C-alpha atoms as a printed R data frame, in Angstrom:
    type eleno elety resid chain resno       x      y       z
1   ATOM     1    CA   UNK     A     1  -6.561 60.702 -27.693
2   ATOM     2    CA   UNK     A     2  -7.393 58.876 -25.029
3   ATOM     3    CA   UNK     A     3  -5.810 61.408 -22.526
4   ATOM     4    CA   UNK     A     4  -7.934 63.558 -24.133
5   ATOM     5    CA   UNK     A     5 -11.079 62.113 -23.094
6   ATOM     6    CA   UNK     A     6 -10.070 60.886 -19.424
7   ATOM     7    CA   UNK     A     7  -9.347 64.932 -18.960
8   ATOM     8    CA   UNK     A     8 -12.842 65.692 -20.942
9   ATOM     9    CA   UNK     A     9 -14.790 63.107 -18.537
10  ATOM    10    CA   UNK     A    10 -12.368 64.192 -15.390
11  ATOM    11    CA   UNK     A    11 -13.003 67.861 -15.643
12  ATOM    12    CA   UNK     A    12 -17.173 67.130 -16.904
13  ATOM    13    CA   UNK     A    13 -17.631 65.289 -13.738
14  ATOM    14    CA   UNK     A    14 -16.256 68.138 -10.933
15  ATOM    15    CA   UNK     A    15 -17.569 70.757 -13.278
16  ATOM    16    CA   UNK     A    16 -21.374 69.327 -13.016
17  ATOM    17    CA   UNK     A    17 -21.023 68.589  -9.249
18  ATOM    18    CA   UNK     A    18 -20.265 72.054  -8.600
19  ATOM    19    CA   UNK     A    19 -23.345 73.132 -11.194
20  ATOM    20    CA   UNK     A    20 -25.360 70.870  -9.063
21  ATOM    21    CA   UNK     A    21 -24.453 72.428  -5.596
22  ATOM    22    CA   UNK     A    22 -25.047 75.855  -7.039
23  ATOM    23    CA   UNK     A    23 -28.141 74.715  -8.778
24  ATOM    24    CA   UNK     A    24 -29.523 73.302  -5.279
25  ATOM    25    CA   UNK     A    25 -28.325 76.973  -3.519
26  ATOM    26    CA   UNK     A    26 -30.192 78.330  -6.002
27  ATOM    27    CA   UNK     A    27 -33.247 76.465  -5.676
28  ATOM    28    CA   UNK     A    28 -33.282 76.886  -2.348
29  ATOM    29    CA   UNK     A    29 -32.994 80.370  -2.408
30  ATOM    30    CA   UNK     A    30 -35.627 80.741  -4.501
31  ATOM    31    CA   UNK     A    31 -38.189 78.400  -2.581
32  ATOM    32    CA   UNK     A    32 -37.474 80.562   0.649
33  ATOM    33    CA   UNK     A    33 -38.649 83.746  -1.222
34  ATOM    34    CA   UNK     A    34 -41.214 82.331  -1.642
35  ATOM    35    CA   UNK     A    35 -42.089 80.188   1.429
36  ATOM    36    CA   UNK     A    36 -42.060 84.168   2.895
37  ATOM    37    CA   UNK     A    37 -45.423 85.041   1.389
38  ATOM    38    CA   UNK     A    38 -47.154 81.248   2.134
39  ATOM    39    CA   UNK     A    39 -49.901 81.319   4.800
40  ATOM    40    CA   UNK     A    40 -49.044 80.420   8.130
41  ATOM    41    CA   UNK     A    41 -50.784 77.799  10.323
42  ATOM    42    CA   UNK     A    42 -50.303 76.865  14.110
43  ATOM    43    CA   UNK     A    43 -48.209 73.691  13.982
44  ATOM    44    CA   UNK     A    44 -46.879 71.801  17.296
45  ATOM    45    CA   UNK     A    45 -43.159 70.028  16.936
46  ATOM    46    CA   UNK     A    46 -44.308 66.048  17.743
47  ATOM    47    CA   UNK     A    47 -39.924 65.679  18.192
48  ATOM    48    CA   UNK     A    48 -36.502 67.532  18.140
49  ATOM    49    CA   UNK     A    49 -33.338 65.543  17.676
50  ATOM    50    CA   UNK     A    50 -29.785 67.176  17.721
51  ATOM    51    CA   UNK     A    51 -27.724 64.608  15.991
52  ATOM    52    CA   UNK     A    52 -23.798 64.196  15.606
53  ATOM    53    CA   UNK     A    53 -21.903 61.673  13.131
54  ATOM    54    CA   UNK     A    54 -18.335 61.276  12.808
55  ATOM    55    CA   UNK     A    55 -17.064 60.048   9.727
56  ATOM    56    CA   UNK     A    56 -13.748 57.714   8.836
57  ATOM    57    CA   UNK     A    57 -11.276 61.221   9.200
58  ATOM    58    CA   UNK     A    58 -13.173 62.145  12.734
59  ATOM    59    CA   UNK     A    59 -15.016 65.112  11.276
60  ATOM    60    CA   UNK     A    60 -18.232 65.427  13.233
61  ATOM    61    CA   UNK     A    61 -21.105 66.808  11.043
62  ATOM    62    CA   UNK     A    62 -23.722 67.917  13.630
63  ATOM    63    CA   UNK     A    63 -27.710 68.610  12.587
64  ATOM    64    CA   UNK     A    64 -30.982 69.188  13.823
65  ATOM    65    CA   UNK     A    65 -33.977 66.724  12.775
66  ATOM    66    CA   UNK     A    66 -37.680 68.153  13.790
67  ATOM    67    CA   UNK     A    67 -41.290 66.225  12.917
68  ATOM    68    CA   UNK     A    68 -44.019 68.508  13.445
69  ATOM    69    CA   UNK     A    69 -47.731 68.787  12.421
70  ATOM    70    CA   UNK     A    70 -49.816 71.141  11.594
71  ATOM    71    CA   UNK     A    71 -53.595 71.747   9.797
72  ATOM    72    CA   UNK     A    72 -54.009 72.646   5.990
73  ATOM    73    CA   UNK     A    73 -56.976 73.013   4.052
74  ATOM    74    CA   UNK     A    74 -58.523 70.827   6.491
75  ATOM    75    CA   UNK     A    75 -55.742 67.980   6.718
76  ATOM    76    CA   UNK     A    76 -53.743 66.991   9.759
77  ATOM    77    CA   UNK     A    77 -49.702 66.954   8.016
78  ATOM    78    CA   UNK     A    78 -46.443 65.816   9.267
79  ATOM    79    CA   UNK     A    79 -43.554 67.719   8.550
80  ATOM    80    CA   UNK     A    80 -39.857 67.798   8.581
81  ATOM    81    CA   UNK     A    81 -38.514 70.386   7.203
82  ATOM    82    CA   UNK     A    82 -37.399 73.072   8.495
83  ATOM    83    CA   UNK     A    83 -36.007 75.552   6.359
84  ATOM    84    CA   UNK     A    84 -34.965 75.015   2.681
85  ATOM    85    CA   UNK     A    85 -31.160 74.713   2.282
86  ATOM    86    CA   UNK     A    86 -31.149 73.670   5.685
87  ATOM    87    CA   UNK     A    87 -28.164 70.447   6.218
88  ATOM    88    CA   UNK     A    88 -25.704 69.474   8.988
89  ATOM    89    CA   UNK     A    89 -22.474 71.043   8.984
90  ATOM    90    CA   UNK     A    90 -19.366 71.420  11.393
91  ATOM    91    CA   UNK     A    91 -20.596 74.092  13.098
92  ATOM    92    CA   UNK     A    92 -21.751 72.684  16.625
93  ATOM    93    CA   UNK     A    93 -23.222 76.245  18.220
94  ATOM    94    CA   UNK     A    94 -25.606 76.832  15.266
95  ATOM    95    CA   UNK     A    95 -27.117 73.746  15.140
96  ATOM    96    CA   UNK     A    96 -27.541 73.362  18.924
97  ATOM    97    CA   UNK     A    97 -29.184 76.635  18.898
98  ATOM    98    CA   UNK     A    98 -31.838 75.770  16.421
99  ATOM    99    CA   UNK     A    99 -32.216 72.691  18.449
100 ATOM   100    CA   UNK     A   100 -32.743 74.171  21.959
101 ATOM   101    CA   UNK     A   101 -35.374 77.021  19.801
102 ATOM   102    CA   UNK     A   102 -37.316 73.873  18.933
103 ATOM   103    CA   UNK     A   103 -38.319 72.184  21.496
104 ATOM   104    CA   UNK     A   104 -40.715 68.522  21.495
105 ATOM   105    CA   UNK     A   105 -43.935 70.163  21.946
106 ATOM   106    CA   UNK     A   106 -43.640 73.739  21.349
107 ATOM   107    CA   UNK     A   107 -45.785 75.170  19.342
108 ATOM   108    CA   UNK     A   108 -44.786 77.101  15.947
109 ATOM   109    CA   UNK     A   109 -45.857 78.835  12.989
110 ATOM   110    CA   UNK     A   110 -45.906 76.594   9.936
111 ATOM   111    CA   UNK     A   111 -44.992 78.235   6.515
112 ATOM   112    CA   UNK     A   112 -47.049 75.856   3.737
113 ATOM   113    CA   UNK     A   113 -47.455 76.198   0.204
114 ATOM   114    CA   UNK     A   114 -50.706 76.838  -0.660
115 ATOM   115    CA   UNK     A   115 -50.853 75.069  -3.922
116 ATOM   116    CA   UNK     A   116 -48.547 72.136  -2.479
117 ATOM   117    CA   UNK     A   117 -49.561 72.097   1.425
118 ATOM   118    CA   UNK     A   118 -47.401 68.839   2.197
119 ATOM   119    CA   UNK     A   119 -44.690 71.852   1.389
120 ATOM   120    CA   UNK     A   120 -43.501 73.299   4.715
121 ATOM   121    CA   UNK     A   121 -41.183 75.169   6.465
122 ATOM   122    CA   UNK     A   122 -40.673 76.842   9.607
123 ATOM   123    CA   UNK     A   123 -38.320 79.804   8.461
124 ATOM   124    CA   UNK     A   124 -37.709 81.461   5.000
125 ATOM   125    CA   UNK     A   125 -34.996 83.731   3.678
126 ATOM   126    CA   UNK     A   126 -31.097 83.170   3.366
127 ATOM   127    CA   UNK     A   127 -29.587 81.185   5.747
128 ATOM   128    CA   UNK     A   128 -26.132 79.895   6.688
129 ATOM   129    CA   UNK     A   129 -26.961 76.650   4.771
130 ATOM   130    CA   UNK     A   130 -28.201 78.523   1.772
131 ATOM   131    CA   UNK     A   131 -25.014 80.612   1.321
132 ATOM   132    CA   UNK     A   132 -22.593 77.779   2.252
133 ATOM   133    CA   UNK     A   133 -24.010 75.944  -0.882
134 ATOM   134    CA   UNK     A   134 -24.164 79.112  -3.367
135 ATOM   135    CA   UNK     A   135 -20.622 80.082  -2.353
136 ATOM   136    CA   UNK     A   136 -19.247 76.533  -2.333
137 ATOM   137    CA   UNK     A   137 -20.908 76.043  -5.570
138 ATOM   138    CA   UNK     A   138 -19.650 79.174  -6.944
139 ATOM   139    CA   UNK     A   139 -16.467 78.312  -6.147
140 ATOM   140    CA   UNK     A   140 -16.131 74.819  -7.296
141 ATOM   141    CA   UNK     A   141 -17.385 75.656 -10.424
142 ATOM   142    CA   UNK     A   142 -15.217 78.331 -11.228
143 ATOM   143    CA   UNK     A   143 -12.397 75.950  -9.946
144 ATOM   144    CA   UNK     A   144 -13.334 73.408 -12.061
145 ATOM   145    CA   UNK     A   145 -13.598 75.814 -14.949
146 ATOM   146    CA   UNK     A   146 -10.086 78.309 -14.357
147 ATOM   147    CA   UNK     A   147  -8.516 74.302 -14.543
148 ATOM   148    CA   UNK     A   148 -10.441 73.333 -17.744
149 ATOM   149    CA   UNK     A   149  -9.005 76.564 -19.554
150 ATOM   150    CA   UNK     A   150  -5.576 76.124 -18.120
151 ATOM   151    CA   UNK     A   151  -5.045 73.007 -19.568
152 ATOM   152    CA   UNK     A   152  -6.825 74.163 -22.735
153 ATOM   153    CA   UNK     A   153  -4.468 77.215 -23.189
154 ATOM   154    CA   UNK     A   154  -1.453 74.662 -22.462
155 ATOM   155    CA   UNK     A   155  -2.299 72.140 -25.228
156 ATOM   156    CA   UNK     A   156  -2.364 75.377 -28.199
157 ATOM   157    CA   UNK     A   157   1.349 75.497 -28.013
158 ATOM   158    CA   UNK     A   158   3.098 78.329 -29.242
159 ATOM   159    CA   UNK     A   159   1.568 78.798 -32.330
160 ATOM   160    CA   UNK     A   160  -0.123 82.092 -32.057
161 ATOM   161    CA   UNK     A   161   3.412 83.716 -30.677
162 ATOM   162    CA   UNK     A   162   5.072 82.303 -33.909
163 ATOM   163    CA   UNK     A   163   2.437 83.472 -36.356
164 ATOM   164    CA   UNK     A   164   3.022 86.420 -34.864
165 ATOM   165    CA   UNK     A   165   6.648 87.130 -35.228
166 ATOM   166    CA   UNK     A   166   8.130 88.680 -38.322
167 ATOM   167    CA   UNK     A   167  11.182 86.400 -39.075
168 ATOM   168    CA   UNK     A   168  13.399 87.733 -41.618
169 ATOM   169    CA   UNK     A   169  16.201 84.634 -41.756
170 ATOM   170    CA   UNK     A   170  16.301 81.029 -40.911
């Protein structure tokens, strides 16, 4: 029994992490549609910082970090973001490219949501980040849930292959 429930809370935990990264793919997907049809304002980028960390195994996770303002309905905003999905990664060349494209001081086009203007991006659709979490997700979960119904198929034993055997002696 209590097997049982270490597998159950083993197997609940990596199956809702990988809901969770697809969830967030999703999510972000769905809030670039939409930042494509938001009104655009002139917005100037205050600072640009390409930024590298290195963790315990020496992986370096590289990632660019942008404040910029811009004018909605009247107010002066500071944003951050700049594209939904958007988070460091590996890949050195992509994020150094978005980093050079923004430079401190150059002026952009600001995507805001019109009901929500402290919303804002500077670029909409799918990007790298978006489909690195909706196939990552994707794949953890179905992972996480091929393991779940292997080791449900090997606790049923054989009893469906003996029920189904015509045995004429013992």
């Amino acid at each position: 029994m209590g097997g049982s429930i270490f597998l159950t809370l083993f197997f609940g935990l990596f199956l809702a992490v990988g809901i969770g990264i697809l969830g967030f793919g999703l999510h972000s997907l769905n809030m670039s549609h939409k930042a494509q049809n938001w009104p655009t304002t002139p917005g100037t980028i205050l600072s640009s910082d390409f930024t590298s960390s290195t963790d315990s195994e020496g992986s370096t996770t590289y990632r660019t970090d942008v404040r910029y303002t811009y004018n909605a309905n009247g107010r002066e905003i500071e944003g951050k973001k700049i594209a939904f999905g958007y988070a460091g990664s590996s890949s050195h060349g992509f994020h150094r490219d978005i980093h050079d494209a923004l430079p401190s001081g150059a002026q952009v086009a600001v995507r805001y949501d019109p009901s929500k203007p402290e919303r804002a991006v500077l670029s909409f659709g799918v990007n790298q980040s978006i489909k690195f979490l909706l196939i990552f997700g994707a794949v953890w979960t179905m992972f996480t849930l091929g393991m779940i119904a292997m080791f449900w198929m090997s606790g049923q034993g054989a009893t469906t292959l003996v029920e189904n055997m015509i045995i004429y002696s013992r």
